[in-house]
Each structure stands twice: as C-alpha cells, then as structure tokens.
XYZ file of C-alpha atoms in Angstrom:
652
model
C 89.314 132.260 114.720
C 88.882 135.838 113.404
C 85.418 136.794 112.082
C 84.124 139.942 110.002
C 82.099 140.954 107.012
C 83.060 141.688 103.429
C 80.912 143.454 100.796
C 80.364 141.439 97.477
C 78.198 142.033 94.477
C 76.001 144.124 96.798
C 75.822 141.860 99.637
C 77.496 141.929 102.889
C 78.902 138.755 103.404
C 79.996 136.904 106.773
C 83.823 136.165 106.724
C 85.443 133.354 108.653
C 89.358 133.687 108.909
C 91.467 130.617 109.947
C 94.825 129.600 109.427
C 94.185 126.390 107.484
C 90.720 125.079 106.246
C 89.890 121.444 105.543
C 87.089 120.853 103.183
C 85.485 117.235 103.522
C 84.482 115.294 106.442
C 85.615 111.673 105.168
C 88.610 109.893 106.103
C 90.950 112.171 104.504
C 89.654 115.409 105.673
C 89.209 114.338 109.141
C 92.449 113.003 109.444
C 94.010 116.034 108.122
C 92.390 118.261 110.807
C 93.308 115.827 113.523
C 97.230 115.741 112.282
C 97.149 119.688 111.980
C 95.845 120.148 115.570
C 98.693 117.469 116.777
C 101.282 119.466 114.960
C 100.231 122.355 116.887
C 98.016 124.292 114.292
C 95.175 124.824 116.347
C 93.546 127.590 114.481
C 92.013 124.879 111.908
C 88.632 124.351 110.919
C 86.529 121.720 108.824
C 84.085 122.675 106.257
C 81.486 119.801 104.963
C 78.304 119.374 103.348
C 77.365 116.863 105.777
C 79.218 115.206 108.547
C 77.450 112.200 107.848
C 77.729 112.081 104.223
C 80.158 111.107 101.871
C 81.756 107.905 100.791
C 84.068 107.087 103.555
C 81.259 106.624 105.801
C 78.805 105.162 103.561
C 80.311 102.671 101.169
C 82.511 99.448 101.238
C 82.363 96.046 100.095
C 82.374 92.324 101.244
C 85.190 92.998 103.473
C 86.500 96.501 102.434
C 90.183 96.262 102.185
C 92.869 98.629 103.663
C 96.405 98.205 101.871
C 99.482 98.626 103.943
C 103.095 97.286 103.926
C 102.877 93.856 105.204
C 103.769 93.076 108.815
C 102.859 89.525 109.428
C 105.867 86.926 110.652
C 106.031 85.370 107.095
C 104.992 88.383 104.960
C 108.589 89.801 104.037
C 108.228 93.097 102.535
C 109.796 96.664 102.393
C 108.786 100.340 101.535
C 110.784 99.979 98.376
C 108.867 96.629 97.353
C 105.437 98.316 98.244
C 106.584 101.735 96.280
C 107.494 99.715 93.326
C 104.187 97.859 93.432
C 102.217 101.038 93.444
C 104.754 102.748 90.868
C 104.403 99.797 88.494
C 100.438 100.604 88.189
C 101.476 102.927 85.093
C 101.517 106.730 84.825
C 102.012 106.981 88.668
C 104.525 109.286 89.971
C 107.300 107.465 91.988
C 107.700 110.112 94.786
C 103.986 109.722 95.571
C 104.402 106.016 95.516
C 107.229 106.089 98.108
C 105.469 108.253 100.080
C 102.362 106.185 100.292
C 104.418 103.042 101.141
C 106.622 104.819 103.571
C 103.959 106.128 105.734
C 101.427 103.337 105.558
C 102.354 101.776 108.704
C 102.309 104.933 110.777
C 98.760 105.778 109.370
C 97.654 102.313 109.819
C 98.837 102.055 113.483
C 97.062 105.396 114.035
C 93.945 104.021 113.310
C 94.294 100.635 115.193
C 95.134 102.929 118.112
C 92.093 104.823 117.662
C 90.140 101.736 117.796
C 89.446 100.584 114.432
C 88.916 96.824 114.805
C 91.604 95.322 112.326
C 91.970 91.633 113.305
C 95.078 90.259 114.660
C 95.730 86.496 115.762
C 96.575 85.516 119.193
C 100.144 87.073 119.063
C 99.076 90.347 117.920
C 99.972 90.171 114.562
C 97.950 91.573 111.736
C 97.537 88.992 109.119
C 97.264 89.926 105.355
C 95.469 88.601 102.060
C 96.061 89.324 98.639
C 93.745 91.779 96.974
C 93.576 92.794 93.076
C 96.964 94.122 91.420
C 98.693 92.957 94.832
C 101.672 90.583 94.197
C 101.847 90.185 98.149
C 99.482 90.141 101.090
C 99.290 93.468 102.304
C 95.356 93.725 102.310
C 93.758 93.652 105.684
C 90.226 94.714 106.678
C 87.810 95.515 109.569
C 84.843 94.179 107.725
C 82.410 95.573 105.109
C 82.570 98.943 106.911
C 85.938 99.478 107.193
C 86.127 103.112 106.152
C 82.964 103.990 108.300
C 84.898 102.522 111.318
C 87.867 104.850 110.060
C 85.726 107.789 109.870
C 84.016 107.269 112.964
C 87.432 106.927 114.861
C 88.857 109.991 113.320
C 85.736 112.172 113.804
C 85.770 111.198 117.493
C 89.482 112.138 117.705
C 88.663 115.654 115.926
C 85.568 116.401 118.353
C 87.906 115.619 121.521
C 90.368 118.168 120.019
C 87.452 120.599 119.822
C 88.095 121.381 116.232
C 85.413 123.494 114.766
C 83.202 121.954 111.986
C 81.303 124.084 109.710
C 78.348 121.531 108.833
C 76.041 121.700 106.198
C 78.245 124.265 104.221
C 78.988 123.614 100.272
C 82.179 125.085 98.819
C 81.462 127.071 95.581
C 84.507 128.735 94.471
C 88.177 128.962 95.597
C 89.543 132.618 96.302
C 93.069 132.616 94.556
C 95.623 135.447 93.725
C 99.154 135.716 92.724
C 99.311 131.770 92.508
C 98.275 131.302 95.915
C 94.843 130.091 97.660
C 93.473 132.950 99.951
C 90.075 131.327 100.816
C 86.768 129.769 99.548
C 83.240 131.010 98.752
C 80.632 128.724 100.312
C 76.880 128.209 100.135
C 74.856 127.551 103.656
C 72.715 124.453 102.611
C 70.137 125.805 104.992
C 69.269 128.403 102.887
C 68.293 127.640 99.134
C 68.650 131.057 98.214
C 71.867 132.921 97.771
C 71.408 134.416 101.082
C 73.594 131.643 102.537
C 76.763 132.697 100.685
C 79.690 132.695 103.255
C 83.277 133.636 102.669
C 86.257 131.820 104.288
C 89.778 133.165 104.393
C 92.559 130.643 104.911
C 96.152 130.767 104.186
C 96.082 127.074 103.672
C 93.476 124.855 102.170
C 93.187 121.020 102.264
C 90.785 119.534 99.701
C 89.361 116.231 100.803
C 86.050 116.341 98.821
C 86.256 112.698 97.650
C 85.941 111.322 93.992
C 83.594 113.310 91.532
C 80.449 110.927 92.284
C 78.059 112.712 89.843
C 80.167 112.092 86.714
C 78.228 108.994 85.619
C 74.594 107.700 85.909
C 75.693 103.935 86.829
C 77.272 104.649 89.804
C 78.205 102.732 93.161
C 79.035 105.899 94.994
C 76.770 106.485 97.768
C 73.688 108.859 97.393
C 74.622 112.041 98.980
C 78.063 111.887 97.939
C 79.049 114.020 94.956
C 82.560 115.428 95.184
C 83.774 118.815 94.203
C 86.698 118.441 91.573
C 85.519 121.576 89.739
C 86.421 123.545 92.712
C 90.304 122.765 91.633
C 89.636 122.782 88.100
C 88.117 126.355 87.956
C 90.681 127.829 90.204
C 93.492 126.872 87.605
C 94.833 123.917 89.457
C 96.484 121.099 87.232
C 94.876 117.677 87.187
C 96.263 114.456 86.546
C 94.891 110.941 84.919
C 91.491 112.123 84.828
C 90.889 109.369 82.208
C 91.804 106.709 85.003
C 88.701 105.194 86.670
C 87.784 101.955 88.318
C 84.576 100.324 87.126
C 82.829 97.012 88.314
C 80.033 94.954 89.144
C 77.801 96.716 92.096
C 74.173 96.334 93.213
C 71.967 99.289 92.236
C 69.325 99.159 94.571
C 71.609 99.413 97.681
C 74.743 100.990 96.356
C 77.506 98.490 97.169
C 80.586 96.851 95.525
C 79.855 92.956 94.824
C 83.346 91.754 94.868
C 85.462 89.215 96.882
C 83.080 86.702 98.762
C 80.162 87.830 96.816
C 81.543 86.309 93.520
C 83.748 83.649 95.023
C 80.715 81.738 96.555
C 79.744 81.366 92.829
C 76.237 82.749 92.699
C 73.908 82.366 89.676
C 73.879 84.951 87.249
C 70.165 85.472 86.042
C 68.383 88.005 83.751
C 65.042 89.309 83.467
C 63.284 90.767 80.355
C 60.493 93.265 80.137
C 57.970 90.355 80.188
C 59.388 89.003 83.315
C 61.071 86.031 81.741
C 63.955 84.773 83.626
C 67.163 82.929 82.537
C 70.757 82.074 83.575
C 72.683 83.651 81.010
C 76.314 83.358 81.898
C 77.004 79.840 80.467
C 75.625 80.912 77.124
C 78.788 83.168 76.591
C 81.219 80.544 77.419
C 82.299 77.237 76.037
C 81.568 75.392 78.963
C 79.536 76.180 82.109
C 82.621 75.167 84.136
C 84.645 77.930 82.624
C 81.924 80.862 83.191
C 82.108 79.753 87.095
C 85.816 79.983 87.147
C 85.544 83.622 85.562
C 82.679 84.607 88.491
C 85.332 83.223 91.113
C 88.170 85.358 89.471
C 85.910 88.159 89.818
C 86.299 88.094 93.487
C 89.879 89.718 93.649
C 90.154 90.851 89.951
C 86.911 92.816 90.730
C 87.653 96.111 88.662
C 87.215 95.705 84.849
C 90.472 95.682 83.018
C 90.961 95.447 79.271
C 93.850 92.917 79.666
C 91.146 90.618 81.056
C 88.496 91.090 78.474
C 88.635 87.449 77.440
C 88.891 86.303 81.066
C 87.247 87.583 84.201
C 86.363 91.008 82.893
C 84.514 89.230 80.322
C 81.750 88.826 82.829
C 81.349 92.609 83.007
C 80.936 92.980 79.318
C 78.243 90.100 79.560
C 76.466 92.110 82.135
C 76.774 95.483 80.389
C 75.546 93.538 76.980
C 72.578 92.069 78.991
C 71.628 95.335 80.267
C 72.433 98.141 77.941
C 72.091 96.269 74.604
C 69.298 93.695 75.362
C 67.441 95.804 77.873
C 67.174 93.202 80.563
C 67.590 93.639 84.320
C 70.574 91.361 85.815
C 70.680 89.737 89.356
C 72.902 87.761 91.572
C 71.177 84.810 92.912
C 72.364 83.045 95.724
C 69.479 80.836 96.649
C 70.454 78.129 94.018
C 73.673 76.615 92.753
C 74.526 77.975 89.192
C 74.714 75.566 86.089
C 77.567 73.362 85.946
C 78.361 73.124 89.547
C 78.730 69.617 90.608
C 77.798 68.309 94.146
C 81.780 67.471 94.691
C 82.788 70.574 92.749
C 84.619 68.657 90.207
C 85.490 70.056 86.892
C 86.492 73.690 88.125
C 90.016 75.137 88.309
C 92.210 74.022 90.789
C 92.324 77.762 92.333
C 88.617 77.748 92.535
C 88.361 74.614 94.493
C 91.531 75.101 96.589
C 90.072 78.426 97.912
C 86.680 77.069 98.783
C 88.201 74.124 100.472
C 90.758 76.087 102.683
C 87.794 78.152 103.440
C 85.851 74.961 104.515
C 83.194 76.228 102.319
C 82.338 73.254 99.885
C 78.941 73.644 100.711
C 75.632 73.666 98.541
C 74.031 76.728 97.534
C 75.861 80.145 97.339
C 73.897 81.517 100.430
C 75.231 78.461 102.590
C 78.851 79.233 101.379
C 78.468 83.017 102.060
C 76.933 82.495 105.474
C 80.073 80.342 106.160
C 82.347 82.737 104.849
C 81.168 86.193 105.342
C 77.900 86.191 107.389
C 78.361 90.233 107.715
C 78.008 90.219 103.837
C 74.269 88.869 104.113
C 73.605 91.185 107.183
C 74.612 94.282 105.251
C 72.088 93.798 102.726
C 69.245 92.632 105.127
C 69.782 95.982 106.901
C 68.839 97.555 103.565
C 65.875 95.499 102.960
C 67.503 92.995 100.768
C 67.112 89.418 102.071
C 69.454 87.303 100.069
C 68.030 84.027 101.448
C 64.812 84.908 99.515
C 65.523 87.412 96.672
C 68.067 88.056 94.048
C 70.382 91.531 94.114
C 69.971 93.609 91.172
C 73.545 94.619 89.741
C 75.240 96.693 87.055
C 78.754 97.669 85.845
C 79.131 100.869 87.799
C 81.830 103.716 88.258
C 83.634 103.248 91.728
C 86.636 104.955 91.872
C 88.449 108.021 90.434
C 92.298 107.343 89.995
C 92.856 110.721 88.828
C 92.459 113.946 90.296
C 94.443 117.135 91.367
C 97.990 116.746 90.322
C 99.966 116.884 93.751
C 103.670 116.906 94.589
C 105.241 114.601 97.136
C 103.654 116.640 100.097
C 100.196 116.572 98.428
C 100.409 120.229 97.559
C 98.768 121.321 94.195
C 100.165 123.777 91.716
C 98.277 126.547 93.541
C 100.611 127.599 96.448
C 98.925 126.696 99.807
C 96.389 124.460 98.226
C 96.397 120.581 99.014
C 94.538 117.690 98.187
C 94.210 114.226 99.659
C 92.041 111.305 99.593
C 90.352 110.506 96.116
C 89.935 113.990 95.184
C 93.913 113.822 94.749
C 95.073 112.199 91.542
C 97.777 109.693 93.109
C 96.873 106.676 91.058
C 97.355 105.734 87.564
C 96.156 103.005 85.364
C 96.315 100.572 87.911
C 96.229 100.384 91.828
C 96.060 97.589 94.335
C 92.383 97.033 96.051
C 92.629 98.883 99.191
C 95.226 101.507 98.519
C 92.582 104.085 97.973
C 92.028 104.197 102.062
C 95.850 103.810 102.700
C 96.008 107.211 100.420
C 93.311 108.899 102.516
C 95.680 108.687 105.668
C 98.918 109.272 103.942
C 98.014 112.180 101.934
C 96.120 113.981 104.644
C 99.185 113.248 106.928
C 101.693 114.682 104.315
C 99.729 117.747 103.704
C 99.332 118.623 107.434
C 102.975 117.916 108.059
C 104.061 119.890 105.141
C 102.022 122.987 106.486
C 103.515 122.702 109.922
C 107.253 122.218 108.683
C 106.960 124.853 106.225
C 104.702 127.760 107.469
C 103.925 129.337 110.616
C 100.629 130.177 111.756
C 99.444 133.662 110.527
C 96.978 136.097 111.397
C 94.286 137.223 108.819
C 95.784 138.453 105.718
C 93.122 140.893 104.874
C 94.573 142.690 101.666
C 95.454 139.494 100.112
C 92.118 138.123 101.038
C 90.125 141.211 99.739
C 92.106 141.019 96.518
C 91.063 137.500 95.826
C 87.302 138.125 96.825
C 86.937 140.917 94.421
C 88.041 138.809 91.707
C 85.123 136.703 92.178
C 82.666 139.524 91.194
C 82.703 138.839 87.292
C 81.924 135.227 87.915
C 79.605 135.602 90.907
C 77.353 138.626 89.643
C 75.718 136.571 86.351
C 74.986 133.702 88.408
C 73.190 135.886 91.148
C 71.088 137.226 88.533
C 69.645 134.165 87.459
C 66.114 134.123 88.628
C 64.599 130.668 90.062
C 61.692 129.319 87.919
C 59.331 127.213 90.070
C 57.929 125.639 86.749
C 61.483 124.232 86.050
C 61.400 122.387 89.024
C 63.037 119.190 87.361
C 64.595 120.741 84.269
C 67.937 120.897 85.900
C 67.955 117.419 87.185
C 66.883 116.119 83.590
C 69.933 118.116 82.434
C 72.475 116.761 84.761
C 71.089 113.242 84.430
C 71.161 113.331 80.592
C 74.917 114.090 80.455
C 75.525 111.343 83.180
C 73.592 108.690 81.287
C 75.819 109.419 77.984
C 79.089 109.527 80.326
C 77.752 105.924 81.300
C 77.237 104.851 77.863
C 80.045 106.233 75.992
C 82.961 107.285 78.424
C 83.165 104.671 81.004
C 84.500 101.154 80.629
C 83.649 101.413 77.022
C 84.686 104.362 75.172
C 83.665 105.950 71.709
C 85.856 108.639 70.248
C 83.294 110.092 68.278
C 80.613 110.013 70.950
C 83.097 111.406 73.565
C 83.843 114.348 71.170
C 80.319 115.227 70.712
C 79.687 115.104 74.454
C 82.582 117.147 75.265
C 81.515 120.132 72.482
C 78.006 120.183 73.824
C 79.417 120.420 77.482
C 81.766 123.314 76.739
C 79.275 125.405 74.712
C 76.946 124.855 77.801
C 79.546 126.130 80.227
C 80.678 128.956 78.164
C 77.058 130.354 78.068
C 75.907 129.006 81.435
C 73.974 131.626 83.050
C 71.594 132.060 79.942
C 71.340 128.274 79.228
C 71.048 126.690 82.615
C 67.397 126.177 83.762
C 67.804 127.182 87.383
C 65.430 124.622 89.385
C 63.574 125.854 92.535
C 63.782 122.474 94.720
C 67.454 122.745 95.108
C 67.968 126.565 94.603
C 71.315 128.098 94.140
C 73.312 125.528 95.865
C 72.115 122.928 93.615
C 72.897 124.931 90.632
C 76.449 125.459 91.832
C 76.805 121.884 92.341
C 75.734 120.555 88.920
C 77.926 123.416 87.229
C 80.776 121.725 89.163
C 79.956 118.265 87.682
C 79.647 119.601 84.297
C 82.928 121.173 84.553
C 84.414 117.797 86.017
C 82.845 115.724 82.905
C 84.313 118.056 80.233
C 87.786 117.822 81.942
C 87.524 114.091 82.008
C 86.345 113.775 78.344
C 89.530 116.024 77.501
C 91.778 113.441 79.176
C 89.982 110.449 77.882
C 89.900 111.530 74.100
C 93.671 112.155 74.442
C 94.325 108.720 76.190
C 92.066 107.016 73.519
C 94.373 108.558 70.666
C 97.403 107.950 71.970
C 97.141 104.467 73.715
C 93.932 103.071 72.420
C 92.121 100.304 75.118
C 94.224 100.134 78.250
C 93.307 100.068 81.914
C 89.774 100.357 82.600
C 88.887 101.824 79.231
C 88.080 99.909 76.276
C 88.017 102.005 73.238
C 85.185 101.002 70.689
C 86.608 100.819 67.210
C 84.838 99.684 64.153
C 88.002 98.286 62.536
C 89.283 96.837 66.027
C 89.628 93.451 67.320
C 86.274 91.464 68.071
C 85.448 89.980 71.366
C 84.249 86.329 71.908
C 81.121 84.492 70.848
C 77.891 86.765 71.266
C 79.649 89.695 71.936
C 81.602 89.802 68.546
C 79.996 92.925 67.627
C 81.972 94.642 70.149
C 85.188 95.622 68.624
C 88.090 97.040 70.642
C 91.041 99.187 69.765
C 94.238 97.447 70.490
C 96.710 99.137 72.862
C 99.074 101.328 70.791
C 101.677 102.312 73.558
C 101.812 101.306 77.266
C 102.539 104.851 78.087
C 103.571 104.081 81.734
C 105.974 106.844 82.002
C 103.568 109.643 80.972
C 100.849 111.118 82.973
C 97.958 113.408 81.445
C 97.546 116.583 82.692
C 94.408 118.648 82.228
C 93.824 122.286 82.975
C 90.689 124.561 82.589
C 91.178 127.367 80.259
C 89.078 130.255 78.686
C 88.622 127.779 75.819
C 87.528 124.726 78.011
C 89.198 121.757 79.104
C 92.769 120.977 77.642
C 95.083 117.815 78.304
C 98.696 117.077 77.485
C 101.293 114.918 78.442
C 103.942 115.149 81.209
C 106.854 112.697 82.191
C 106.324 110.464 85.136
C 108.485 111.299 88.316
C 110.759 108.428 89.039
C 110.849 106.867 92.651
C 113.504 109.080 94.266
C 117.097 107.615 95.412
C 117.085 108.476 99.222
C 119.685 109.430 101.497
C 119.806 106.507 104.002
C 122.255 107.484 106.620
C 120.740 107.948 110.144
C 122.736 110.910 111.125
C 122.001 112.776 108.218
C 118.145 111.805 108.128
C 118.041 112.836 112.117
C 119.618 116.304 111.481
C 117.138 117.170 108.834
C 114.244 115.783 110.730
C 115.373 118.091 113.522
C 115.267 121.045 111.577
C 111.911 120.312 110.066
C 110.263 119.820 113.671
C 111.959 122.888 115.129
C 109.564 124.946 112.876
C 106.636 123.443 114.105
C 107.664 124.309 117.483
C 108.120 127.913 116.400
C 104.713 127.952 114.924
C-alpha cells in the first residue's frame, strides 16, 4: 500500500493507494476481499462506515433463506433450470441468471466450510424447502440470523489474511477519468468537519454498499444501514431496474421481516385507534374469517407484496396499509390468542394450511404455542430486543425490504465504468420478481465473479499517479461549493426534517402504491433541490459534513428511482411490487373499493429500464434483456480456456 498526499481545494489530503479497494463490509464486500486475496491480489483494502453496521449483519426473518441449487437426494435440479427460474422473474439478464445459478454451489460450500451452520441430515445432505417464487426446494437456512453468521465467518477469514480495513470511513465521491475508475474521496466519520476528507487511489473498486435504505420512511432496513447508490449514479454509471423493489409486512419497533412462521402460525391482526380502542380487523375485509386465515397463512411464503396477488395473500398488505395510512390506526400481530374463525379442530381452513400445520406437528391452541413448537428462535429474537410475544403484540407496517434494481452490471459484475464493479444488493441483478433467499446467493456470486474477473484480466499495478491526479482535480468544481457551506447550529434538525419529508412522501406515493402525479411532483422538487444544492440545503451541525454528503446521496437515489418508476408506470401499469393508482382503474374488493389500480398493460419481461444521471437530472430508457447464453460444454475446450485465464493470476 502506497501513501502520499494531494492538494485539493486548498487542503492537503492524505492519499492511500491500493490495487483494489472494496467499499462495504457486509456479505458481499467481505467475500470480495477474501476472494481477491485468495486469487493473489493481496494489495487489497476494505473501506466501511462501520464493520458492525449494515443489513447483512443486522437483518433477517423467521428463518432467513439462502437460495442455491438443490443438492438433496430427492431434489432433481440443474444449473440451467435454476437460471431459467431466475430469468423468468422478468427484466432479468440471462447471463447474470446463469452465473448466479452456476456459482451457487461453489459459494454455498465455501460458507459451509467456513462454519456457517446450515443444517444437514444424518447423512450430510443439505435439505431444502420451497420459498417465494421458487418452483423447487432450493431454500436453506441457518436460522433467523443466516446473513449475520455469513458476515461473521467471512470477516474472520478476511482478518486471518491480514487484509486492511479502513473503518468509520464514508465514501463520498468516485474518481473517474477516461471512462475508468481511479479512486474515491471519503470522509472520516470520526471528524464531523471536512477536515477528515481522505483520498483513496485504486485501479479497481468493488462497490458492496447494500441497498439504498434511506429512500423510504417505512423501511425494514436496520438502523445504521443507509447504502450509497448515489456514488455510482453521480459517477455516471448506468443503473438498472431502479423501479423494482420488495415491500412486505415488518415489525417497526424492532425492524424485522414478519414472514414465514410468523404468519403460518395464524396470529391475530389487531388495530388500535387514537383512543386506545382495539379491534380484530382482518375478518371484516373477507367474506369469511376462514378466508382471512388462509390469506395470512399464504403470507408466510408469499411474503413480498405482489400486484398479481392483490385479491389474495397481498390483500393483507393492502388492508394493513389502509388501516394505518388511511384510518390512522396502529396495527399489531397478536400471538397470545387464536384469531376469529379458527376452530379447535382447524376445520374449515384450506387443505394446504391444515396440511402444513399437521406435518409440522403444530395443531396446537394459540399462535404462540405453535410458534414456540415450530420456531422458538423466532420468539427469542424478539425477546432479545425487548418484545415478549407471550405477553405483548408486535407493531407492524408495510415496509420497503429489498431493492431488486441497482448498478447495471455485466456477467462479471463490472459496471459501465471500467474497473468499477458492484456486488450484493447495490447491483441491479434482479428484475420484477426473485426467489426468496436469492439475494444472499447474489452477494456471494457477484463478489466472486468480480474478484475473479479482476484476477483473470488485470495484473497488480503500482500507483498510477497521473491518472489519479487528473481524476482528483476534476472533483474541485463539485467539492468547492460544498466546502463553502457553513454549519449553522440553529439548523440542527432542518436537514433531518428535509430528508424525512421526502422519505415519507416516497412511502406514501412511490412504494407498493404508486401515484403518477405525485411521483412527478416529487421528482421535480428533488431535481430542483439537487441543481442548487449548496444554497438550498440546511447544513445541520449534529451530523456535519458527512451527514450532508449522506443525505445528498439519498436525494440523488430517490430522484433516479422516481425516474424509473414513472417510466414503468407509463409503460406497464401495475406490475411486480408496484400497484399504480389510477382513478379510472380496477377497484379492489370490499372496503378497499376506493383504491383503483391501473391494469398491467404489457408484461415487459424482455426489457430493462436503464437510468443515468445527467446535467438535467435522472433520465430513464428501455434496454433489451440479454438472453441466457448458449454455452460450449465440451470439456477439453472448457479446460483449455480455464488454464489460460488462471495463468494470468499466476503472472499477477
């Protein structure tokens, strides 16, 4: 690692030069650094806002799913079949689907060998289960904290290798010249003033910053995780499918998905008004209480909101939204008492519901008894966060959970900027739908592919001073106005109010319910603010310079997301996780009849929405989907090509 200094905007900034820099310390970032070192690229460093922060380490569900090729004895499967499942999600590039399928076992077994406790039977088989949008049984789990275990195992491997970690450093702006990445400007979070600005020179950068968690007010992303998609946007990288998200029911006091067994044990749905009056509301929206219970059961593995299920299991999400956003009530899951319509013998329910509970030996009185029998860890998790499900209900809402879109990447997870890669949730590898748990597989496959491509196609280079200095000097027109912004102590909460206002409106009008007119107004306001940001942003003292940079990143991302959503609403109508509100559309059943949805006008599965940031703001357009490649399967040919690629690693 080379160190020096560089004059920028009248300041002498420290410079750390490395061959490859990884930004982010979740499953994707740690895996990228680990593979790079294994491939011989030891001049690698990792930059992170906080090693113990992020979604990988601090999120999960009832039993967090890892999606992989099925390898149990009765789970006939193939790489091609898994690729076709991923590709069938719509607006998914075929080469990405193929790579995620082909590398899934390699990545899964690495984690297992590092000690992630995926369960096996007495013969060593990794049994699987069916997850959402999964035609087979490719899901597995190490429990509610699967991604936490993954992160801990990968961090231990990284630390054993002595890979340097720059902790408490926030990436602020990528350095780009001649279409290639040259480094990044970062802010030291231990210094709230611009005095902590630091430059990193790098020949390659792998972004592993996670999803843009601050886009929405109603969010299940863990506190402390924010994402940094604006980094790639402002650098000029093309983005893909920013309109595609996952939303679903989550607890809001302690942020956690309430999917799987939390629903399949059939809890009561209750709401409480401002006067404290409680009522069990779900049966009011269905013809019979039994229909309501069957819809709740299906939410277990149909957890993400889906416009195709708006009259089925996703009706539950719409009802919860109506009770909270329209009626102004607080909604809770109550595990203490059986819901209306549930008979002692469980008769009257759909056969699928009864069969599942019967096979799980869970035909027991009360939801908490059923949950304790099927998944005691799910109860212990909430108890550890001060919520005792035996004695109190949990408050829930419809929340943003996962961004299916992100930085557009090729089959090696390289962006449209040479040398800039993206892996994990910040990469736009998914389309309209994705199987549950495929996000964790993608963190591992994307980071492997990026590291392998760097090792196979480049050699470790010394500090390229001229190229770096050209890119660094180009930052001055952007950085100088921001440095002139003076903190105003009296404005301590103004910047927070600014961000929260946009977040609230995104949740109301640009989440699972989307209003074209409101999205247009919101986009116009955001782009006007960003065009004149230094004079219009209220710089707050508590978070200082780093907070300003972080909020600006979120505002950029929100504007780009709205651009893609507006094009999607116009072209496709309601699809995926976005129900487009249309006064002339189709009414929903019963008490929700005032909500009218624009019908789907076209599948659009053969197109991706690409978004770029320009001088005029975010602009989106359609690009064709790349098909699943037809491969050369002759062993001798594959072996020859493999030897050529790996020879470069030895040379490096």
